[in-house]
CSV table of C-alpha atoms and ligand atoms in Angstrom, one decimal:
chain,number,residue,atom,x,y,z
A,280,UNK,CA,128.5,170.4,67.9
A,281,UNK,CA,131.6,172.0,66.5
A,282,UNK,CA,135.3,171.0,66.5
A,283,UNK,CA,136.5,167.4,66.7
A,284,UNK,CA,137.6,165.2,63.9
A,285,UNK,CA,135.4,164.4,60.9
A,286,UNK,CA,135.7,161.0,59.3
A,287,UNK,CA,133.9,159.8,56.1
A,288,UNK,CA,133.3,156.2,55.2
A,289,UNK,CA,131.3,154.4,52.5
A,290,UNK,CA,129.1,151.3,52.5
A,291,UNK,CA,130.3,148.1,51.0
A,292,UNK,CA,128.6,145.2,49.3
A,293,UNK,CA,130.0,141.7,49.9
A,294,UNK,CA,130.6,139.6,46.7
A,295,UNK,CA,131.6,136.6,48.8
A,296,UNK,CA,129.5,136.7,51.9
A,297,UNK,CA,130.2,136.2,55.5
A,298,UNK,CA,127.4,134.6,57.6
A,299,UNK,CA,128.1,133.1,61.0
A,300,UNK,CA,130.5,134.1,63.7
A,301,UNK,CA,133.3,132.3,65.6
A,302,UNK,CA,132.7,131.8,69.3
A,303,UNK,CA,134.7,134.4,71.2
A,304,UNK,CA,134.7,137.0,74.0
A,305,UNK,CA,136.2,140.5,74.4
A,306,UNK,CA,138.3,141.5,71.4
A,307,UNK,CA,137.7,138.1,69.8
A,308,UNK,CA,134.0,138.8,69.8
A,309,UNK,CA,132.4,139.4,66.4
A,310,UNK,CA,134.9,137.5,64.3
A,311,UNK,CA,133.4,136.0,61.1
A,312,UNK,CA,133.4,132.2,60.8
A,313,UNK,CA,134.1,132.4,57.0
A,314,UNK,CA,136.2,134.8,54.8
A,315,UNK,CA,134.4,137.5,52.7
A,316,UNK,CA,135.3,139.8,49.9
A,317,UNK,CA,133.5,143.1,49.2
A,318,UNK,CA,133.6,146.2,47.1
A,319,UNK,CA,133.5,149.6,48.8
A,320,UNK,CA,131.1,152.0,47.0
A,321,UNK,CA,131.4,155.6,46.2
A,322,UNK,CA,128.7,158.2,46.1
A,323,UNK,CA,127.1,157.2,49.4
A,324,UNK,CA,128.7,158.2,52.6
A,325,UNK,CA,128.5,158.4,56.4
A,326,UNK,CA,130.1,161.5,57.9
A,327,UNK,CA,130.9,161.4,61.6
A,328,UNK,CA,132.2,164.3,63.7
A,329,UNK,CA,133.7,163.2,67.0
A,330,UNK,CA,135.8,164.5,70.0
A,331,UNK,CA,136.8,163.0,73.3
A,332,UNK,CA,135.7,164.8,76.4
A,333,UNK,CA,136.8,163.9,80.0
A,334,UNK,CA,134.1,166.0,81.6
A,335,UNK,CA,131.2,164.0,80.1
A,336,UNK,CA,129.4,161.4,82.4
A,337,UNK,CA,128.5,159.2,79.4
A,338,UNK,CA,129.0,159.3,75.6
A,339,UNK,CA,126.8,161.7,73.6
A,340,UNK,CA,125.9,160.3,70.2
A,341,UNK,CA,123.5,161.9,67.7
A,342,UNK,CA,122.3,160.2,64.5
A,343,UNK,CA,121.2,162.8,62.1
A,344,UNK,CA,119.6,165.4,64.4
A,345,UNK,CA,118.5,162.9,67.0
A,346,UNK,CA,120.4,162.4,70.2
A,347,UNK,CA,120.4,158.6,71.0
A,348,UNK,CA,120.2,157.0,74.4
A,349,UNK,CA,122.0,153.8,75.4
A,350,UNK,CA,118.7,151.9,75.0
A,351,UNK,CA,118.1,153.3,71.5
A,352,UNK,CA,121.6,152.6,70.2
A,353,UNK,CA,123.0,149.8,72.4
A,354,UNK,CA,125.5,148.6,69.7
A,355,UNK,CA,126.9,152.1,69.2
A,356,UNK,CA,127.3,152.7,73.0
A,357,UNK,CA,128.9,149.3,73.5
A,358,UNK,CA,131.3,150.0,70.6
A,359,UNK,CA,132.2,153.4,72.1
A,360,UNK,CA,133.0,151.8,75.5
A,361,UNK,CA,135.2,149.3,73.6
A,362,UNK,CA,136.9,152.1,71.6
A,363,UNK,CA,137.7,153.9,74.9
A,364,UNK,CA,139.2,150.7,76.3
A,365,UNK,CA,141.2,150.0,73.2
A,366,UNK,CA,142.6,153.6,73.3
A,367,UNK,CA,143.2,153.5,77.0
A,368,UNK,CA,141.1,156.5,77.9
A,369,UNK,CA,138.4,157.1,80.5
A,370,UNK,CA,137.1,160.1,78.5
A,371,UNK,CA,133.7,159.9,76.8
A,372,UNK,CA,132.8,160.6,73.2
A,373,UNK,CA,130.8,163.5,71.9
A,374,UNK,CA,129.8,162.5,68.4
A,375,UNK,CA,127.3,163.1,65.6
A,376,UNK,CA,126.9,160.9,62.5
A,377,UNK,CA,125.0,161.5,59.3
A,378,UNK,CA,124.2,159.3,56.3
A,379,UNK,CA,123.8,161.0,53.0
A,380,UNK,CA,121.7,158.0,51.9
A,381,UNK,CA,118.3,156.9,53.4
A,382,UNK,CA,118.5,154.1,56.0
A,383,UNK,CA,116.1,152.0,53.8
A,384,UNK,CA,118.4,152.4,50.8
A,385,UNK,CA,119.3,148.7,50.8
A,386,UNK,CA,122.8,149.5,51.7
A,387,UNK,CA,124.0,148.7,55.2
A,388,UNK,CA,124.6,151.9,57.1
A,389,UNK,CA,126.2,149.9,59.9
A,390,UNK,CA,129.3,149.2,57.7
A,391,UNK,CA,130.0,152.9,56.8
A,392,UNK,CA,128.7,154.0,60.3
A,393,UNK,CA,131.1,151.9,62.4
A,394,UNK,CA,134.0,152.5,59.9
A,395,UNK,CA,133.6,156.3,60.3
A,396,UNK,CA,133.1,156.1,64.0
A,397,UNK,CA,136.2,153.9,64.5
A,398,UNK,CA,138.4,156.1,62.4
A,399,UNK,CA,137.1,159.3,64.0
A,400,UNK,CA,137.6,157.9,67.5
A,401,UNK,CA,141.2,156.8,66.8
A,402,UNK,CA,142.2,160.1,65.1
A,403,UNK,CA,140.4,162.3,67.6
A,404,UNK,CA,142.5,160.6,70.3
A,405,UNK,CA,145.6,161.6,68.4
A,406,UNK,CA,146.5,158.1,67.3
A,407,UNK,CA,147.8,157.4,63.8
A,408,UNK,CA,146.9,153.7,63.5
A,409,UNK,CA,147.1,152.1,60.0
A,410,UNK,CA,143.9,151.1,58.3
A,411,UNK,CA,144.2,147.4,59.3
A,412,UNK,CA,144.3,148.3,63.0
A,413,UNK,CA,141.4,150.8,62.7
A,414,UNK,CA,139.5,148.0,60.8
A,415,UNK,CA,140.0,145.6,63.7
A,416,UNK,CA,138.4,148.1,66.0
A,417,UNK,CA,135.5,148.8,63.5
A,418,UNK,CA,134.9,145.1,63.2
A,419,UNK,CA,133.9,144.9,66.9
A,420,UNK,CA,130.9,147.2,66.0
A,421,UNK,CA,129.9,145.4,62.9
A,422,UNK,CA,132.2,142.9,61.1
A,423,UNK,CA,131.4,144.2,57.6
A,424,UNK,CA,132.5,147.7,58.8
A,425,UNK,CA,136.1,146.4,58.9
A,426,UNK,CA,136.0,146.2,55.1
A,427,UNK,CA,134.9,149.9,54.6
A,428,UNK,CA,138.2,151.2,56.0
A,429,UNK,CA,139.7,150.2,52.7
A,430,UNK,CA,138.6,151.3,49.2
A,431,UNK,CA,138.1,149.0,46.2
A,432,UNK,CA,138.0,145.3,46.7
A,433,UNK,CA,138.6,144.2,50.2
A,434,UNK,CA,138.7,140.9,52.1
A,435,UNK,CA,138.0,140.1,55.7
A,436,UNK,CA,139.7,136.8,56.8
A,437,UNK,CA,139.2,136.1,60.5
A,438,UNK,CA,139.6,139.4,62.2
A,439,UNK,CA,141.9,140.8,59.5
A,440,UNK,CA,140.7,143.2,56.8
A,441,UNK,CA,143.0,143.8,53.8
A,442,UNK,CA,143.0,145.3,50.3
A,443,UNK,CA,142.8,142.8,47.5
A,444,UNK,CA,142.6,145.2,44.5
A,445,UNK,CA,142.1,148.9,44.0
A,446,UNK,CA,138.7,150.4,42.9
A,447,UNK,CA,139.7,150.7,39.2
A,448,UNK,CA,140.9,147.1,39.1
A,449,UNK,CA,137.6,145.8,37.6
A,450,UNK,CA,135.1,148.0,35.8
A,451,UNK,CA,131.9,147.5,37.6
A,452,UNK,CA,128.5,149.2,38.4
A,453,UNK,CA,126.3,148.0,41.3
A,454,UNK,CA,122.6,148.7,40.7
A,455,UNK,CA,120.8,148.5,44.1
A,456,UNK,CA,117.1,147.6,43.6
A,457,UNK,CA,115.2,148.9,46.6
A,458,UNK,CA,112.2,146.7,47.2
A,459,UNK,CA,110.7,148.2,50.4
A,460,UNK,CA,111.1,151.2,52.7
A,461,UNK,CA,110.5,149.1,55.8
A,462,UNK,CA,113.4,148.2,58.2
A,463,UNK,CA,114.4,144.6,58.3
A,464,UNK,CA,112.7,142.4,60.9
A,465,UNK,CA,115.7,140.2,61.9
A,466,UNK,CA,119.1,141.9,62.4
A,467,UNK,CA,122.1,140.2,60.9
A,468,UNK,CA,123.6,139.0,64.2
A,469,UNK,CA,120.4,137.3,65.2
A,470,UNK,CA,119.9,135.9,61.7
A,471,UNK,CA,123.3,134.3,61.8
A,472,UNK,CA,122.8,133.0,65.3
A,473,UNK,CA,119.5,131.3,64.4
A,474,UNK,CA,120.9,130.0,61.1
A,475,UNK,CA,123.9,128.3,62.9
A,476,UNK,CA,121.6,127.0,65.6
A,477,UNK,CA,118.8,125.7,63.5
A,478,UNK,CA,119.6,125.3,59.8
A,479,UNK,CA,120.2,121.8,58.6
A,480,UNK,CA,122.5,123.4,56.0
A,481,UNK,CA,124.6,125.6,58.3
A,482,UNK,CA,127.6,123.1,58.1
A,483,UNK,CA,127.3,123.0,54.3
A,484,UNK,CA,127.4,126.8,54.2
A,485,UNK,CA,130.5,126.9,56.5
A,486,UNK,CA,132.3,124.5,54.2
A,487,UNK,CA,131.2,126.0,50.9
A,488,UNK,CA,131.8,129.7,51.8
A,489,UNK,CA,135.6,129.6,51.9
A,490,UNK,CA,135.7,127.7,48.6
A,491,UNK,CA,133.6,130.3,46.9
A,492,UNK,CA,135.6,133.0,48.5
A,493,UNK,CA,138.9,131.6,47.2
A,494,UNK,CA,137.6,131.1,43.7
A,495,UNK,CA,136.0,134.6,43.6
A,496,UNK,CA,139.3,136.2,44.8
A,497,UNK,CA,141.2,134.4,42.0
A,498,UNK,CA,138.6,135.5,39.4
A,499,UNK,CA,138.8,139.0,40.6
A,500,UNK,CA,142.6,139.1,40.4
A,501,UNK,CA,142.3,137.7,36.8
A,502,UNK,CA,139.7,140.5,36.0
A,503,UNK,CA,137.2,137.8,34.9
A,504,UNK,CA,133.9,139.8,35.3
A,505,UNK,CA,131.6,136.9,34.5
A,506,UNK,CA,133.3,134.5,36.8
A,507,UNK,CA,133.2,137.1,39.6
A,508,UNK,CA,129.5,137.7,39.0
A,509,UNK,CA,128.7,133.9,38.9
A,510,UNK,CA,130.5,133.3,42.1
A,511,UNK,CA,129.0,136.3,43.8
A,512,UNK,CA,125.5,135.1,42.9
A,513,UNK,CA,126.3,131.6,44.1
A,514,UNK,CA,127.6,132.9,47.4
A,515,UNK,CA,124.5,135.0,48.1
A,516,UNK,CA,122.2,132.1,47.1
A,517,UNK,CA,124.0,129.6,49.3
A,518,UNK,CA,124.0,132.0,52.3
A,519,UNK,CA,120.2,132.6,51.9
A,520,UNK,CA,119.5,128.9,51.3
A,521,UNK,CA,121.1,128.1,54.7
A,522,UNK,CA,119.2,131.0,56.4
A,523,UNK,CA,115.9,130.1,54.8
A,524,UNK,CA,116.2,126.5,56.0
A,525,UNK,CA,116.3,127.9,59.5
A,526,UNK,CA,113.1,130.0,58.9
A,527,UNK,CA,115.1,133.3,58.4
A,528,UNK,CA,113.6,134.6,55.2
A,529,UNK,CA,114.8,138.1,54.2
A,530,UNK,CA,113.3,138.1,50.8
A,531,UNK,CA,110.0,139.5,49.6
A,532,UNK,CA,108.1,139.1,46.3
A,533,UNK,CA,110.1,141.8,44.6
A,534,UNK,CA,113.3,140.1,45.6
A,535,UNK,CA,112.3,137.1,43.6
A,536,UNK,CA,111.0,139.2,40.7
A,537,UNK,CA,114.3,141.0,40.5
A,538,UNK,CA,116.3,137.8,40.7
A,539,UNK,CA,114.2,136.4,37.8
A,540,UNK,CA,114.9,139.6,35.8
A,541,UNK,CA,118.6,139.1,36.2
A,542,UNK,CA,118.4,135.5,35.1
A,543,UNK,CA,116.3,136.7,32.1
A,544,UNK,CA,119.0,139.3,31.2
A,545,UNK,CA,121.7,136.6,31.2
A,546,UNK,CA,119.5,134.3,29.1
A,547,UNK,CA,119.3,137.2,26.6
A,548,UNK,CA,123.1,137.5,26.6
A,549,UNK,CA,123.7,140.4,29.0
A,550,UNK,CA,126.3,139.9,31.8
A,551,UNK,CA,124.3,140.7,34.9
A,552,UNK,CA,124.6,138.9,38.3
A,553,UNK,CA,122.7,139.4,41.6
A,554,UNK,CA,123.6,139.5,45.2
A,555,UNK,CA,121.4,139.9,48.3
A,556,UNK,CA,122.4,140.9,51.9
A,557,UNK,CA,120.5,140.4,55.1
A,558,UNK,CA,117.4,142.2,53.6
A,559,UNK,CA,115.1,142.1,50.6
A,560,UNK,CA,117.0,144.4,48.3
A,561,UNK,CA,118.8,143.0,45.2
A,562,UNK,CA,122.1,144.4,44.1
A,563,UNK,CA,122.9,143.8,40.5
A,564,UNK,CA,126.5,143.6,39.2
A,565,UNK,CA,126.9,144.8,35.6
A,566,UNK,CA,129.6,146.2,33.4
A,567,UNK,CA,129.5,150.1,33.4
A,568,UNK,CA,128.6,150.1,29.6
A,569,UNK,CA,125.4,148.1,30.3
A,570,UNK,CA,124.4,150.1,33.4
A,571,UNK,CA,121.8,152.4,31.8
A,572,UNK,CA,119.9,149.8,29.9
A,573,UNK,CA,119.9,147.3,32.8
A,574,UNK,CA,118.8,150.0,35.2
A,575,UNK,CA,115.8,150.9,33.0
A,576,UNK,CA,114.8,147.2,32.9
A,577,UNK,CA,115.2,146.8,36.7
A,578,UNK,CA,113.1,149.9,37.3
A,579,UNK,CA,110.2,148.3,35.5
A,580,UNK,CA,110.3,145.1,37.7
A,581,UNK,CA,107.1,144.8,39.8
A,582,UNK,CA,107.8,145.9,43.4
A,583,UNK,CA,111.2,147.6,42.7
A,584,UNK,CA,110.7,151.1,44.1
A,585,UNK,CA,113.9,152.7,42.8
A,586,UNK,CA,117.4,151.8,41.7
A,587,UNK,CA,120.5,153.4,43.1
A,588,UNK,CA,123.6,153.3,41.0
A,589,UNK,CA,127.1,153.0,42.6
A,590,UNK,CA,130.7,152.4,41.5
A,591,UNK,CA,133.7,151.1,43.4
A,592,UNK,CA,135.1,153.8,45.6
A,593,UNK,CA,137.6,154.9,48.2
A,594,UNK,CA,138.3,153.8,51.8
A,595,UNK,CA,137.5,155.8,54.9
A,596,UNK,CA,139.2,159.2,55.3
A,597,UNK,CA,139.6,162.1,57.6
A,598,UNK,CA,137.9,165.3,56.3
A,599,UNK,CA,139.0,167.8,58.9
A,600,UNK,CA,141.4,167.9,61.8
A,601,UNK,CA,140.8,170.6,64.4
A,602,UNK,CA,143.0,173.7,63.8
A,603,UNK,CA,146.1,174.0,65.9
A,604,UNK,CA,145.8,176.4,68.8
B,804,PMV,O1,128.1,143.5,59.2
B,804,PMV,P1,127.3,142.4,59.9
B,804,PMV,O2,128.2,141.7,60.9
B,804,PMV,O3,126.1,142.9,60.5
B,804,PMV,O4,126.9,141.3,58.9
B,804,PMV,C1,126.9,141.4,57.5
B,804,PMV,C2,126.3,140.2,56.8
B,804,PMV,C3,126.1,140.3,55.3
B,804,PMV,O5,126.0,141.6,54.8
B,804,PMV,C4,124.9,139.5,54.9
B,804,PMV,C5,127.3,139.7,54.6
B,804,PMV,C6,128.6,140.4,54.5
B,804,PMV,O6,129.6,139.8,54.3
B,804,PMV,O7,128.5,141.7,54.5
């Protein structure tokens, strides 16, 4: 396809995690039950080209070179229906989306994917919404996507995403240890639902997460790298503990090996902290000066297939507007 608007968005990694949704319908659907704080990453990107077309019978959406059906990509089509409603149009979307990172990279492509799709949909319709308003639309596709509209350190509180600090606020490198090429078996929405329904620790998580978030936010604003790292690791472990108690185990052997390697690094005096999302990959937070040596060590951990290095990066942007007639 040619023409249309091209939006670019980057994945993000949550330092304080969200896990669990509020009850809600329509626009209030997909609102996190707890606040979260993430860092948007540079280097990896989703690029989405989109135009609205009132002659199409249904949306046309291609992922890479593959045209998707409603059955193959139900979340995307439901999101595009919602975007049309929010923009007040009966036109359908013609869009193609590409990730420049592999799907099994350990980084959620849904965050950058829905962020790019939301921004492209709004701008292609001629609307100049601010980032917070676009984020509120992106959130309905995937809540973590709301944070990718902004660069640097971003929080999502209820349905509202906002900038906490710019990308250069805290020198940080994220080392993503990829532990498998296989797609995850339980999606995050289902994992959260089962955790809330079955975990004896769901309530404990819902009470603890906002406390960890508040402390992490404070440590970040104080530029306290070690405190941010400790709290990020505590948030990830508490989230997974609540999920594991419901039988939702995202980890594999290499996840445990990598977590042990990070604890070993700390015992030897290196500031390194781990976080894990709804999958088996381990993301290690280090100071940029330590990135090369820690990366070499993580590459030698049994079961770690490769390590991807990322730094805090920019929010979603528009690459090209169609030329004026
Ligand atoms: O973006 P969602 O709604 O599919 O869920 C993301 C869940 C975690 O990545 C585990 C945590 C987070 O805050 O990003």
